[in-house]
Short mmCIF file of C-alpha atoms in Angstrom, two decimals:
data_model
loop_
_atom_site.label_atom_id
_atom_site.label_comp_id
_atom_site.label_asym_id
_atom_site.label_seq_id
_atom_site.Cartn_x
_atom_site.Cartn_y
_atom_site.Cartn_z
CA UNK U 1246 43.26 -48.06 -232.85
CA UNK U 1247 46.98 -48.25 -233.51
CA UNK U 1248 47.76 -46.29 -230.33
CA UNK U 1249 45.58 -48.62 -228.30
CA UNK U 1250 47.46 -51.64 -229.71
CA UNK U 1251 50.79 -50.10 -228.80
CA UNK U 1252 49.63 -49.32 -225.28
CA UNK U 1253 48.33 -52.87 -224.83
CA UNK U 1254 51.63 -54.31 -226.10
CA UNK U 1255 53.55 -52.04 -223.73
CA UNK U 1256 51.45 -53.20 -220.78
CA UNK U 1257 51.99 -56.85 -221.64
CA UNK U 1258 55.73 -56.26 -221.98
CA UNK U 1259 55.79 -54.49 -218.63
CA UNK U 1260 53.98 -57.42 -216.97
CA UNK U 1261 56.45 -59.86 -218.51
CA UNK U 1262 59.48 -57.92 -217.35
CA UNK U 1263 58.03 -57.60 -213.85
CA UNK U 1264 57.51 -61.37 -213.75
CA UNK U 1265 61.09 -61.93 -214.75
CA UNK U 1266 62.31 -59.41 -212.21
CA UNK U 1267 60.38 -61.04 -209.37
CA UNK U 1268 61.86 -64.43 -210.13
CA UNK U 1269 65.44 -63.30 -210.60
CA UNK U 1270 65.29 -61.21 -207.43
CA UNK U 1271 64.54 -64.42 -205.53
CA UNK U 1272 61.18 -63.37 -204.08
CA UNK U 1273 58.05 -65.51 -203.97
CA UNK U 1274 56.69 -66.02 -207.49
CA UNK U 1275 52.96 -66.61 -206.97
CA UNK U 1276 52.07 -66.53 -210.68
CA UNK U 1277 54.32 -66.27 -213.70
CA UNK U 1278 56.11 -69.60 -213.40
CA UNK U 1279 56.82 -69.94 -217.11
CA UNK U 1280 59.91 -67.74 -216.96
CA UNK U 1281 62.75 -69.83 -218.44
CA UNK U 1282 65.43 -68.97 -215.92
CA UNK U 1283 63.39 -69.26 -212.71
CA UNK U 1284 64.91 -71.07 -209.71
CA UNK U 1285 63.62 -74.49 -208.71
CA UNK U 1286 60.55 -74.33 -206.48
CA UNK U 1287 59.20 -76.92 -204.05
CA UNK U 1288 55.79 -77.81 -202.61
CA UNK U 1289 55.27 -76.16 -199.23
CA UNK U 1290 53.52 -79.29 -197.95
CA UNK U 1291 55.77 -82.18 -199.01
CA UNK U 1292 58.87 -80.36 -200.37
CA UNK U 1293 58.83 -82.19 -203.71
CA UNK U 1294 59.96 -80.25 -206.81
CA UNK U 1295 57.18 -78.33 -208.57
CA UNK U 1296 56.61 -78.59 -212.32
CA UNK U 1297 57.56 -75.40 -214.16
CA UNK U 1298 53.98 -75.16 -215.42
CA UNK U 1299 52.61 -75.23 -211.84
CA UNK U 1300 52.06 -71.63 -210.77
CA UNK U 1301 50.84 -72.48 -207.23
CA UNK U 1302 52.78 -73.44 -204.08
CA UNK U 1303 51.37 -76.98 -203.86
CA UNK U 1304 52.04 -80.07 -205.95
CA UNK U 1305 49.11 -81.93 -207.51
CA UNK U 1306 48.72 -84.68 -204.85
CA UNK U 1307 48.93 -82.19 -201.98
CA UNK U 1308 46.43 -79.85 -203.60
CA UNK U 1309 43.94 -82.75 -203.75
CA UNK U 1310 44.67 -84.13 -200.26
CA UNK U 1311 41.78 -83.99 -197.75
CA UNK U 1312 44.27 -82.72 -195.14
CA UNK U 1313 45.47 -79.13 -195.16
CA UNK U 1314 49.22 -78.70 -195.71
CA UNK U 1315 51.34 -77.84 -192.69
CA UNK U 1316 52.82 -74.37 -192.28
CA UNK U 1317 55.21 -74.75 -189.37
CA UNK U 1318 57.53 -71.99 -190.55
CA UNK U 1319 54.61 -69.58 -190.84
CA UNK U 1320 53.50 -70.02 -187.22
CA UNK U 1321 57.00 -69.11 -186.05
CA UNK U 1322 56.86 -65.66 -187.70
CA UNK U 1323 56.19 -62.52 -185.69
CA UNK U 1324 53.06 -61.62 -187.66
CA UNK U 1325 51.50 -65.05 -187.07
CA UNK U 1326 52.39 -65.04 -183.39
CA UNK U 1327 50.78 -61.61 -183.01
CA UNK U 1328 47.56 -62.83 -184.65
CA UNK U 1329 47.49 -65.93 -182.47
CA UNK U 1330 48.15 -63.95 -179.28
CA UNK U 1331 44.99 -61.95 -180.03
CA UNK U 1332 43.05 -65.02 -181.20
CA UNK U 1333 42.55 -63.11 -184.49
CA UNK U 1334 41.53 -66.17 -186.46
CA UNK U 1335 40.72 -64.18 -189.59
CA UNK U 1336 44.27 -62.83 -189.78
CA UNK U 1337 45.70 -66.29 -189.10
CA UNK U 1338 43.64 -67.79 -191.94
CA UNK U 1339 44.69 -65.00 -194.34
CA UNK U 1340 48.35 -65.57 -193.50
CA UNK U 1341 47.93 -69.33 -193.85
CA UNK U 1342 46.30 -69.07 -197.28
CA UNK U 1343 48.92 -66.58 -198.47
CA UNK U 1344 51.69 -68.91 -197.30
CA UNK U 1345 50.29 -72.18 -198.68
CA UNK U 1346 48.15 -71.05 -201.58
CA UNK U 1347 45.20 -73.09 -200.30
CA UNK U 1348 41.81 -71.89 -201.51
CA UNK U 1349 38.94 -70.90 -199.22
CA UNK U 1350 36.77 -73.70 -200.56
CA UNK U 1351 39.27 -76.33 -199.43
CA UNK U 1352 39.57 -74.87 -195.92
CA UNK U 1353 35.77 -74.70 -195.72
CA UNK U 1354 35.52 -78.39 -196.68
CA UNK U 1355 38.02 -79.44 -193.99
CA UNK U 1356 36.37 -77.37 -191.24
CA UNK U 1357 32.86 -78.28 -192.39
CA UNK U 1358 31.45 -74.85 -193.26
CA UNK U 1359 30.55 -72.91 -196.42
CA UNK U 1360 33.23 -70.98 -198.31
CA UNK U 1361 31.39 -67.72 -197.66
CA UNK U 1362 31.94 -68.21 -193.92
CA UNK U 1363 35.70 -68.45 -194.48
CA UNK U 1364 35.55 -65.26 -196.53
CA UNK U 1365 33.61 -63.45 -193.81
CA UNK U 1366 36.11 -64.63 -191.22
CA UNK U 1367 39.07 -63.34 -193.22
CA UNK U 1368 37.39 -60.00 -193.88
CA UNK U 1369 36.48 -59.44 -190.24
CA UNK U 1370 32.77 -59.94 -190.76
CA UNK U 1371 32.71 -62.94 -188.44
CA UNK U 1372 34.28 -63.21 -184.99
CA UNK U 1373 35.10 -66.54 -183.41
CA UNK U 1374 34.48 -66.77 -179.66
CA UNK U 1375 33.40 -70.38 -179.15
CA UNK U 1376 36.08 -72.45 -177.39
CA UNK U 1377 35.32 -75.65 -179.24
CA UNK U 1378 35.24 -73.98 -182.66
CA UNK U 1379 38.53 -72.20 -182.01
CA UNK U 1380 40.23 -75.48 -181.18
CA UNK U 1381 38.77 -77.12 -184.31
CA UNK U 1382 40.27 -74.35 -186.45
CA UNK U 1383 43.61 -74.55 -184.64
CA UNK U 1384 43.85 -78.29 -185.27
CA UNK U 1385 42.74 -77.96 -188.91
CA UNK U 1386 45.42 -75.34 -189.64
CA UNK U 1387 48.07 -77.30 -187.74
CA UNK U 1388 48.81 -74.49 -185.28
CA UNK U 1389 51.23 -75.83 -182.61
CA UNK U 1390 49.51 -76.08 -179.25
CA UNK U 1391 52.27 -74.27 -177.34
CA UNK U 1392 51.72 -71.12 -179.47
CA UNK U 1393 48.06 -70.83 -178.49
CA UNK U 1394 47.26 -68.40 -175.66
CA UNK U 1395 44.50 -68.86 -173.11
CA UNK U 1396 41.18 -69.15 -174.87
CA UNK U 1397 39.12 -65.93 -174.84
CA UNK U 1398 36.51 -67.21 -172.41
CA UNK U 1399 38.95 -68.58 -169.83
CA UNK U 1400 38.07 -66.82 -166.60
CA UNK U 1401 40.78 -64.47 -165.31
CA UNK U 1402 42.23 -64.59 -161.83
CA UNK U 1403 40.14 -62.53 -159.46
CA UNK U 1404 41.27 -60.55 -156.46
CA UNK U 1405 39.50 -62.88 -154.04
CA UNK U 1406 41.58 -65.86 -155.07
CA UNK U 1407 38.69 -67.67 -156.76
CA UNK U 1408 40.28 -69.32 -159.77
CA UNK U 1409 38.86 -71.08 -162.78
CA UNK U 1410 38.06 -74.75 -162.36
CA UNK U 1411 36.13 -76.64 -165.02
CA UNK U 1412 32.63 -77.78 -164.30
CA UNK U 1413 32.25 -81.55 -164.14
CA UNK U 1414 30.47 -81.75 -167.50
CA UNK U 1415 33.14 -79.49 -169.03
CA UNK U 1416 35.91 -81.69 -167.62
CA UNK U 1417 34.36 -84.81 -169.13
CA UNK U 1418 33.94 -83.07 -172.48
CA UNK U 1419 37.49 -81.73 -172.32
CA UNK U 1420 38.96 -85.18 -171.68
CA UNK U 1421 37.11 -86.45 -174.74
CA UNK U 1422 38.47 -83.54 -176.77
CA UNK U 1423 41.99 -84.10 -175.46
CA UNK U 1424 41.92 -87.77 -176.42
CA UNK U 1425 40.83 -86.88 -179.92
CA UNK U 1426 43.61 -84.33 -180.26
CA UNK U 1427 46.07 -86.80 -178.78
CA UNK U 1428 45.13 -89.62 -181.16
CA UNK U 1429 45.41 -87.30 -184.17
CA UNK U 1430 48.81 -86.06 -183.11
CA UNK U 1431 47.84 -82.39 -183.20
CA UNK U 1432 49.42 -81.44 -179.87
CA UNK U 1433 53.00 -80.19 -179.78
CA UNK U 1434 55.44 -82.66 -178.26
CA UNK U 1435 57.69 -80.10 -176.63
CA UNK U 1436 55.33 -77.51 -175.13
CA UNK U 1437 56.51 -75.87 -171.94
CA UNK U 1438 54.40 -75.49 -168.84
CA UNK U 1439 54.21 -72.07 -167.25
CA UNK U 1440 54.61 -72.24 -163.51
CA UNK U 1441 51.67 -69.87 -163.09
CA UNK U 1442 49.36 -72.30 -164.90
CA UNK U 1443 50.19 -75.10 -162.49
CA UNK U 1444 49.86 -72.84 -159.48
CA UNK U 1445 46.48 -71.73 -160.82
CA UNK U 1446 45.31 -75.33 -161.02
CA UNK U 1447 46.49 -76.08 -157.50
CA UNK U 1448 44.83 -73.03 -155.98
CA UNK U 1449 41.67 -73.90 -157.84
CA UNK U 1450 41.83 -77.36 -156.28
CA UNK U 1451 42.23 -75.85 -152.80
CA UNK U 1452 39.12 -73.69 -153.27
CA UNK U 1453 37.18 -76.25 -155.31
CA UNK U 1454 33.63 -75.39 -156.24
CA UNK U 1455 30.81 -77.77 -155.31
CA UNK U 1456 30.32 -80.73 -157.61
CA UNK U 1457 27.71 -80.24 -160.30
CA UNK U 1458 25.67 -83.32 -161.08
CA UNK U 1459 24.41 -83.67 -164.63
CA UNK U 1460 21.17 -85.51 -165.12
CA UNK U 1461 21.39 -89.14 -166.07
CA UNK U 1462 21.18 -89.58 -169.81
CA UNK U 1463 19.11 -92.37 -171.34
CA UNK U 1464 20.93 -95.59 -172.12
CA UNK U 1465 21.59 -99.02 -170.68
CA UNK U 1466 21.89 -99.22 -166.88
CA UNK U 1467 25.39 -98.64 -165.54
CA UNK U 1468 26.33 -100.82 -162.58
CA UNK U 1469 29.20 -102.18 -160.48
CA UNK U 1470 30.34 -104.43 -163.35
CA UNK U 1471 31.18 -101.33 -165.40
CA UNK U 1472 33.18 -99.90 -162.50
CA UNK U 1473 35.10 -103.17 -162.13
CA UNK U 1474 35.86 -103.25 -165.86
CA UNK U 1475 37.28 -99.73 -165.79
CA UNK U 1476 39.34 -100.62 -162.71
CA UNK U 1477 40.85 -103.66 -164.44
CA UNK U 1478 41.70 -101.63 -167.52
CA UNK U 1479 43.22 -98.76 -165.55
CA UNK U 1480 45.45 -101.20 -163.67
CA UNK U 1481 46.59 -102.78 -166.94
CA UNK U 1482 47.47 -99.36 -168.40
CA UNK U 1483 49.24 -98.34 -165.20
CA UNK U 1484 51.33 -101.52 -165.25
CA UNK U 1485 52.38 -100.84 -168.85
CA UNK U 1486 53.37 -97.30 -167.90
CA UNK U 1487 55.33 -98.35 -164.80
CA UNK U 1488 57.33 -100.92 -166.71
CA UNK U 1489 57.88 -99.48 -170.17
CA UNK U 1490 57.08 -95.77 -170.11
CA UNK U 1491 54.46 -93.51 -171.60
CA UNK U 1492 54.74 -94.35 -175.29
CA UNK U 1493 53.65 -97.99 -175.54
CA UNK U 1494 49.96 -97.98 -174.64
CA UNK U 1495 49.06 -94.30 -174.66
CA UNK U 1496 47.16 -94.26 -177.95
CA UNK U 1497 45.16 -97.31 -176.83
CA UNK U 1498 44.41 -95.65 -173.50
CA UNK U 1499 43.22 -92.40 -175.07
CA UNK U 1500 40.98 -94.36 -177.41
CA UNK U 1501 39.54 -96.31 -174.47
CA UNK U 1502 38.96 -93.10 -172.52
CA UNK U 1503 37.21 -91.40 -175.40
CA UNK U 1504 35.05 -94.32 -176.51
CA UNK U 1505 34.31 -96.22 -173.29
CA UNK U 1506 35.07 -94.43 -170.03
CA UNK U 1507 33.89 -90.89 -170.79
CA UNK U 1508 30.58 -91.99 -172.40
CA UNK U 1509 29.85 -94.15 -169.34
CA UNK U 1510 30.66 -91.27 -166.98
CA UNK U 1511 28.45 -88.90 -168.95
CA UNK U 1512 25.58 -91.38 -169.03
CA UNK U 1513 25.34 -92.11 -165.32
CA UNK U 1514 24.26 -89.90 -162.45
CA UNK U 1515 26.93 -89.00 -159.91
CA UNK U 1516 25.00 -88.77 -156.64
CA UNK U 1517 24.96 -92.50 -155.93
CA UNK U 1518 27.97 -94.66 -154.95
CA UNK U 1519 28.20 -96.39 -158.34
CA UNK U 1520 28.22 -93.05 -160.14
CA UNK U 1521 30.98 -91.70 -157.91
CA UNK U 1522 33.03 -94.89 -158.35
CA UNK U 1523 32.65 -94.59 -162.10
CA UNK U 1524 33.87 -90.99 -161.97
CA UNK U 1525 36.83 -92.08 -159.84
CA UNK U 1526 37.86 -94.77 -162.33
CA UNK U 1527 37.53 -92.30 -165.21
CA UNK U 1528 39.70 -89.87 -163.24
CA UNK U 1529 42.22 -92.67 -162.72
CA UNK U 1530 42.37 -93.38 -166.45
CA UNK U 1531 42.76 -89.66 -167.22
CA UNK U 1532 45.55 -89.45 -164.63
CA UNK U 1533 47.40 -92.34 -166.28
CA UNK U 1534 46.95 -90.68 -169.68
CA UNK U 1535 48.37 -87.46 -168.27
CA UNK U 1536 51.34 -89.19 -166.68
CA UNK U 1537 52.02 -91.11 -169.90
CA UNK U 1538 51.99 -87.87 -171.90
CA UNK U 1539 54.33 -86.24 -169.38
CA UNK U 1540 56.66 -89.23 -169.46
CA UNK U 1541 56.66 -89.23 -173.27
CA UNK U 1542 57.66 -85.55 -173.35
CA UNK U 1543 54.29 -83.98 -174.15
CA UNK U 1544 54.22 -81.67 -171.18
CA UNK U 1545 51.32 -79.32 -171.87
CA UNK U 1546 49.05 -82.16 -172.94
CA UNK U 1547 50.00 -84.13 -169.83
CA UNK U 1548 49.23 -81.21 -167.53
CA UNK U 1549 45.77 -80.77 -169.09
CA UNK U 1550 44.90 -84.41 -168.57
CA UNK U 1551 46.08 -84.24 -164.95
CA UNK U 1552 44.12 -81.08 -164.12
CA UNK U 1553 40.89 -82.52 -165.54
CA UNK U 1554 41.55 -85.83 -163.78
CA UNK U 1555 41.89 -83.86 -160.55
CA UNK U 1556 38.51 -82.24 -161.17
CA UNK U 1557 36.85 -85.63 -161.66
CA UNK U 1558 38.52 -87.06 -158.54
CA UNK U 1559 37.23 -84.12 -156.51
CA UNK U 1560 33.70 -84.69 -157.85
CA UNK U 1561 34.00 -88.39 -156.98
CA UNK U 1562 34.93 -87.43 -153.39
CA UNK U 1563 38.10 -89.55 -153.42
CA UNK U 1564 40.80 -87.62 -151.52
CA UNK U 1565 43.35 -90.44 -151.86
CA UNK U 1566 43.09 -90.40 -155.65
CA UNK U 1567 43.19 -86.60 -155.62
CA UNK U 1568 46.40 -86.76 -153.60
CA UNK U 1569 47.87 -89.24 -156.09
CA UNK U 1570 47.10 -86.93 -159.03
CA UNK U 1571 48.58 -83.95 -157.20
CA UNK U 1572 51.83 -85.87 -156.65
CA UNK U 1573 51.92 -86.59 -160.39
CA UNK U 1574 51.60 -82.85 -161.02
CA UNK U 1575 54.43 -82.28 -158.51
CA UNK U 1576 56.64 -84.83 -160.28
CA UNK U 1577 56.07 -83.08 -163.58
CA UNK U 1578 57.01 -79.72 -162.06
CA UNK U 1579 60.20 -81.26 -160.64
CA UNK U 1580 61.07 -82.63 -164.06
CA UNK U 1581 60.55 -79.17 -165.58
CA UNK U 1582 62.79 -77.55 -162.93
CA UNK U 1583 59.93 -75.65 -161.28
CA UNK U 1584 60.54 -76.27 -157.57
CA UNK U 1585 58.01 -73.77 -156.17
CA UNK U 1586 54.98 -75.24 -157.98
CA UNK U 1587 56.30 -78.72 -157.17
CA UNK U 1588 56.39 -77.95 -153.44
CA UNK U 1589 52.89 -76.42 -153.62
CA UNK U 1590 51.51 -79.50 -155.38
CA UNK U 1591 53.19 -81.93 -152.97
CA UNK U 1592 51.92 -80.08 -149.90
CA UNK U 1593 48.40 -79.97 -151.35
CA UNK U 1594 48.71 -83.72 -151.94
CA UNK U 1595 49.66 -84.32 -148.30
CA UNK U 1596 46.62 -82.36 -147.18
CA UNK U 1597 44.34 -84.43 -149.41
CA UNK U 1598 45.91 -87.77 -148.40
CA UNK U 1599 45.43 -86.91 -144.72
CA UNK U 1600 41.67 -87.05 -145.36
CA UNK U 1601 41.86 -90.60 -146.72
CA UNK U 1602 42.90 -93.97 -145.36
CA UNK U 1603 45.91 -95.01 -147.42
CA UNK U 1604 49.33 -94.99 -145.74
CA UNK U 1605 50.98 -95.87 -149.06
CA UNK U 1606 49.44 -92.85 -150.79
CA UNK U 1607 50.43 -90.58 -147.90
CA UNK U 1608 53.95 -92.01 -147.91
CA UNK U 1609 54.25 -91.30 -151.62
CA UNK U 1610 53.09 -87.72 -151.02
CA UNK U 1611 55.78 -87.27 -148.37
CA UNK U 1612 58.41 -88.81 -150.67
CA UNK U 1613 57.56 -86.50 -153.58
CA UNK U 1614 57.51 -83.56 -151.15
CA UNK U 1615 61.04 -84.56 -150.15
CA UNK U 1616 62.13 -84.45 -153.79
CA UNK U 1617 60.39 -81.12 -154.38
CA UNK U 1618 61.95 -79.43 -151.33
CA UNK U 1619 65.33 -80.91 -152.28
CA UNK U 1620 64.96 -79.36 -155.73
CA UNK U 1621 64.21 -76.07 -153.96
CA UNK U 1622 67.42 -76.45 -151.91
CA UNK U 1623 65.72 -77.03 -148.55
CA UNK U 1624 67.67 -79.99 -147.15
CA UNK U 1625 66.07 -79.86 -143.69
CA UNK U 1626 62.52 -80.04 -145.09
CA UNK U 1627 63.54 -82.82 -147.48
CA UNK U 1628 64.96 -84.94 -144.65
CA UNK U 1629 61.88 -84.31 -142.54
CA UNK U 1630 59.52 -85.45 -145.30
CA UNK U 1631 61.58 -88.58 -145.97
CA UNK U 1632 61.45 -89.54 -142.28
CA UNK U 1633 57.67 -89.10 -142.26
CA UNK U 1634 57.32 -91.21 -145.40
CA UNK U 1635 59.28 -94.03 -143.80
CA UNK U 1636 57.23 -93.89 -140.58
CA UNK U 1637 53.92 -93.94 -142.46
CA UNK U 1638 54.96 -96.78 -144.76
CA UNK U 1639 55.85 -98.98 -141.79
CA UNK U 1640 52.28 -98.67 -140.45
CA UNK U 1641 50.45 -99.65 -143.61
CA UNK U 1642 48.23 -102.68 -144.06
CA UNK U 1643 48.32 -103.73 -147.71
CA UNK U 1644 44.88 -105.33 -147.45
CA UNK U 1645 43.33 -101.89 -146.90
CA UNK U 1646 45.20 -100.13 -149.70
CA UNK U 1647 43.73 -99.27 -153.12
CA UNK U 1648 45.22 -101.71 -155.61
CA UNK U 1649 46.65 -98.93 -157.76
CA UNK U 1650 48.92 -97.56 -154.99
CA UNK U 1651 50.53 -100.84 -153.90
CA UNK U 1652 53.38 -100.26 -156.37
CA UNK U 1653 54.79 -97.73 -153.89
CA UNK U 1654 56.99 -100.04 -151.85
CA UNK U 1655 59.87 -99.55 -149.43
CA UNK U 1656 62.20 -99.99 -152.37
CA UNK U 1657 60.40 -97.26 -154.30
CA UNK U 1658 60.73 -94.95 -151.30
CA UNK U 1659 64.47 -95.63 -151.18
CA UNK U 1660 64.76 -94.74 -154.86
CA UNK U 1661 62.89 -91.48 -154.22
CA UNK U 1662 65.40 -90.78 -151.44
CA UNK U 1663 68.15 -91.29 -154.04
CA UNK U 1664 66.65 -88.60 -156.26
CA UNK U 1665 66.31 -86.17 -153.34
CA UNK U 1666 69.93 -86.76 -152.30
CA UNK U 1667 71.09 -86.21 -155.88
CA UNK U 1668 69.22 -82.89 -156.04
CA UNK U 1669 71.00 -81.81 -152.84
CA UNK U 1670 74.41 -82.84 -154.17
CA UNK U 1671 74.89 -85.62 -151.61
CA UNK U 1672 76.74 -88.19 -153.69
CA UNK U 1673 77.56 -90.47 -150.77
CA UNK U 1674 73.88 -90.54 -149.73
CA UNK U 1675 72.87 -91.49 -153.27
CA UNK U 1676 75.25 -94.47 -153.16
CA UNK U 1677 74.01 -95.64 -149.75
CA UNK U 1678 70.37 -95.42 -150.85
CA UNK U 1679 71.24 -97.35 -154.01
CA UNK U 1680 72.72 -100.16 -151.95
CA UNK U 1681 69.57 -100.27 -149.82
CA UNK U 1682 67.40 -100.34 -152.97
CA UNK U 1683 69.43 -103.30 -154.32
CA UNK U 1684 69.81 -101.80 -157.76
CA UNK U 1685 72.43 -104.43 -158.51
CA UNK U 1686 69.79 -107.18 -158.28
CA UNK U 1687 66.94 -108.10 -160.59
CA UNK U 1688 63.81 -106.44 -159.26
CA UNK U 1689 60.87 -108.66 -158.40
CA UNK U 1690 58.49 -105.86 -159.36
CA UNK U 1691 60.14 -105.49 -162.81
CA UNK U 1692 60.05 -101.75 -163.50
CA UNK U 1693 62.68 -101.08 -166.18
CA UNK U 1694 61.93 -97.37 -166.44
CA UNK U 1695 62.57 -96.85 -162.73
CA UNK U 1696 65.75 -98.91 -162.87
CA UNK U 1697 67.12 -96.88 -165.81
CA UNK U 1698 66.31 -93.60 -164.06
CA UNK U 1699 67.82 -94.80 -160.78
CA UNK U 1700 70.98 -96.26 -162.32
CA UNK U 1701 71.56 -93.12 -164.38
CA UNK U 1702 71.27 -91.05 -161.20
CA UNK U 1703 73.64 -93.36 -159.38
CA UNK U 1704 76.14 -93.21 -162.26
CA UNK U 1705 76.15 -89.41 -162.06
CA UNK U 1706 76.96 -89.64 -158.34
CA UNK U 1707 80.21 -91.42 -159.30
CA UNK U 1708 81.16 -88.52 -161.60
CA UNK U 1709 81.14 -85.60 -159.18
CA UNK U 1710 84.11 -83.27 -158.94
CA UNK U 1711 85.01 -84.53 -155.49
CA UNK U 1712 85.04 -88.25 -156.28
CA UNK U 1713 85.16 -89.95 -159.66
CA UNK U 1714 84.74 -93.64 -160.36
CA UNK U 1715 84.48 -93.80 -164.15
CA UNK U 1716 84.55 -97.58 -164.37
CA UNK U 1717 81.65 -97.93 -161.93
CA UNK U 1718 79.60 -95.33 -163.80
CA UNK U 1719 80.23 -97.08 -167.12
CA UNK U 1720 79.29 -100.43 -165.60
CA UNK U 1721 75.94 -99.02 -164.48
CA UNK U 1722 75.20 -97.61 -167.92
CA UNK U 1723 76.13 -100.96 -169.47
CA UNK U 1724 73.49 -102.57 -167.23
CA UNK U 1725 70.95 -100.12 -168.64
CA UNK U 1726 71.61 -101.13 -172.25
CA UNK U 1727 69.27 -104.18 -172.34
CA UNK U 1728 66.48 -102.09 -170.79
CA UNK U 1729 66.71 -98.97 -172.96
CA UNK U 1730 65.46 -100.64 -176.13
CA UNK U 1731 62.22 -101.63 -174.41
CA UNK U 1732 61.43 -98.13 -173.11
CA UNK U 1733 59.42 -95.31 -174.63
CA UNK U 1734 60.07 -92.94 -171.74
CA UNK U 1735 61.46 -89.55 -172.73
CA UNK U 1736 62.43 -88.99 -169.08
CA UNK U 1737 64.47 -92.19 -168.86
CA UNK U 1738 66.16 -91.60 -172.20
CA UNK U 1739 66.97 -88.01 -171.20
CA UNK U 1740 68.58 -89.31 -167.99
CA UNK U 1741 70.72 -91.73 -170.01
CA UNK U 1742 71.69 -88.93 -172.39
CA UNK U 1743 72.64 -86.64 -169.50
CA UNK U 1744 74.88 -89.31 -167.98
CA UNK U 1745 76.58 -90.02 -171.31
CA UNK U 1746 77.22 -86.31 -171.80
CA UNK U 1747 78.96 -86.26 -168.41
CA UNK U 1748 80.99 -89.34 -169.34
CA UNK U 1749 82.07 -87.58 -172.53
CA UNK U 1750 84.30 -85.42 -170.32
CA UNK U 1751 86.34 -88.60 -169.82
CA UNK U 1752 86.38 -89.72 -173.45
CA UNK U 1753 90.04 -90.83 -173.19
CA UNK U 1754 89.06 -93.50 -170.66
CA UNK U 1755 89.05 -97.07 -171.96
CA UNK U 1756 85.81 -97.75 -170.05
CA UNK U 1757 84.04 -94.84 -171.75
CA UNK U 1758 85.22 -95.95 -175.19
CA UNK U 1759 84.02 -99.47 -174.52
CA UNK U 1760 80.64 -98.18 -173.34
CA UNK U 1761 80.15 -96.05 -176.46
CA UNK U 1762 81.06 -99.02 -178.65
CA UNK U 1763 78.41 -101.06 -176.84
CA UNK U 1764 75.79 -98.35 -177.48
CA UNK U 1765 76.76 -98.30 -181.15
CA UNK U 1766 76.62 -102.09 -181.49
CA UNK U 1767 73.09 -102.17 -180.08
CA UNK U 1768 71.97 -99.41 -182.43
CA UNK U 1769 71.48 -96.92 -179.60
CA UNK U 1770 74.35 -94.54 -180.31
CA UNK U 1771 71.92 -91.61 -180.60
CA UNK U 1772 70.17 -92.20 -177.26
#
């Protein structure tokens, strides 16, 4: 009995010394937090200091929160990335629980399943292959969207060139899912687009599958009044985007899409004119949501909206709207410095617009093609597209144009020519186009985002190595100051930041110092 007591005492002493050694070595403690000389620990969710009697990795409030704690640092590790690349959800959950200390019962409550299912998943007894369930788990665990690979049941590229394109019902469901993810802020704000993904979407558009037509679901009759309502709302959202950028009304738009437009589109049949018009207006709203996300800096989310909008426009048999969406995809590719996909999207847009009856839409396609080919370094093609855009725009009859394309005016075309000239390094052309666009005058169409982008581009043209007019560049940026505070456009703010970085090379200039003081006085020194 005495020997047993000695052995037990020795074991307890050994456990105590190992606890002390773990803490003093600086490794993760797990249990054993009562060691007197342990270093301060903090909650992995909110970073507040943990009580010395708390032997978990979460503080009391976070451990009781209905939301799971974030684990951003975990998802950046090699082990987590490997699990995510294989869609090994069980391994990802094990790593998450080890990192945060969250219990299986809490994860089960958030996801809406029994604790035993979480255990089976971790132990490999359950495999997850359902697209919707995988995305639910990814959002619950806070996995950044840009770390997620293609879902397991995405169809691979085949040798015949037939590429995956969502069915109409899938596209409607996906837009609803995207809006929910968007509203909840679960999508990464800085995800990059792979050029191959955009090319895949464009090729899929070129070889589009026939439209599937879901049966009409029971509910109140859907008629022309519903189509008109969606059209009015889409125009209002588009106006907000044109003037102020993608951040002001985007959450309202995604809510409207999810709760009004998509349910109407699902409810109605799509073989009759009203059904097709309803699909077209839903596609228009999804396109605006995609462009807003792109403009706000959420690139992957924006591309998904645009691709699904393109699918709906194809099902609605509206080539002009399809062309418009393709030009938005091209603009995003230009912004992301992907000239080849941008050219492919712009040329596909021209082909679609040729099938419609909208000179303004066709002119915009030519203008964006000019920018895309300029970004690719093809000056001859860029000039040719600009000439075609001008010819087409002169022949238009505004009475026959869709209301949502009338924003593309001669002035807008001139601004697009500015961007193309800037991409080709033609500073003198940029300045001539700016004079023609009357950037020094208040615009009747009141589009602050465009004016900030255009004036920033013009300011850069005055700062080339061959010719430098620092005072003129600073004057242009000073004109932008009253507009910047009203914008939520990541693109416009990035253009301002780029111009200010270039002006920093002339920091000894009195004009530059005065400009920076003006930015500081208006509280925009960090723009």
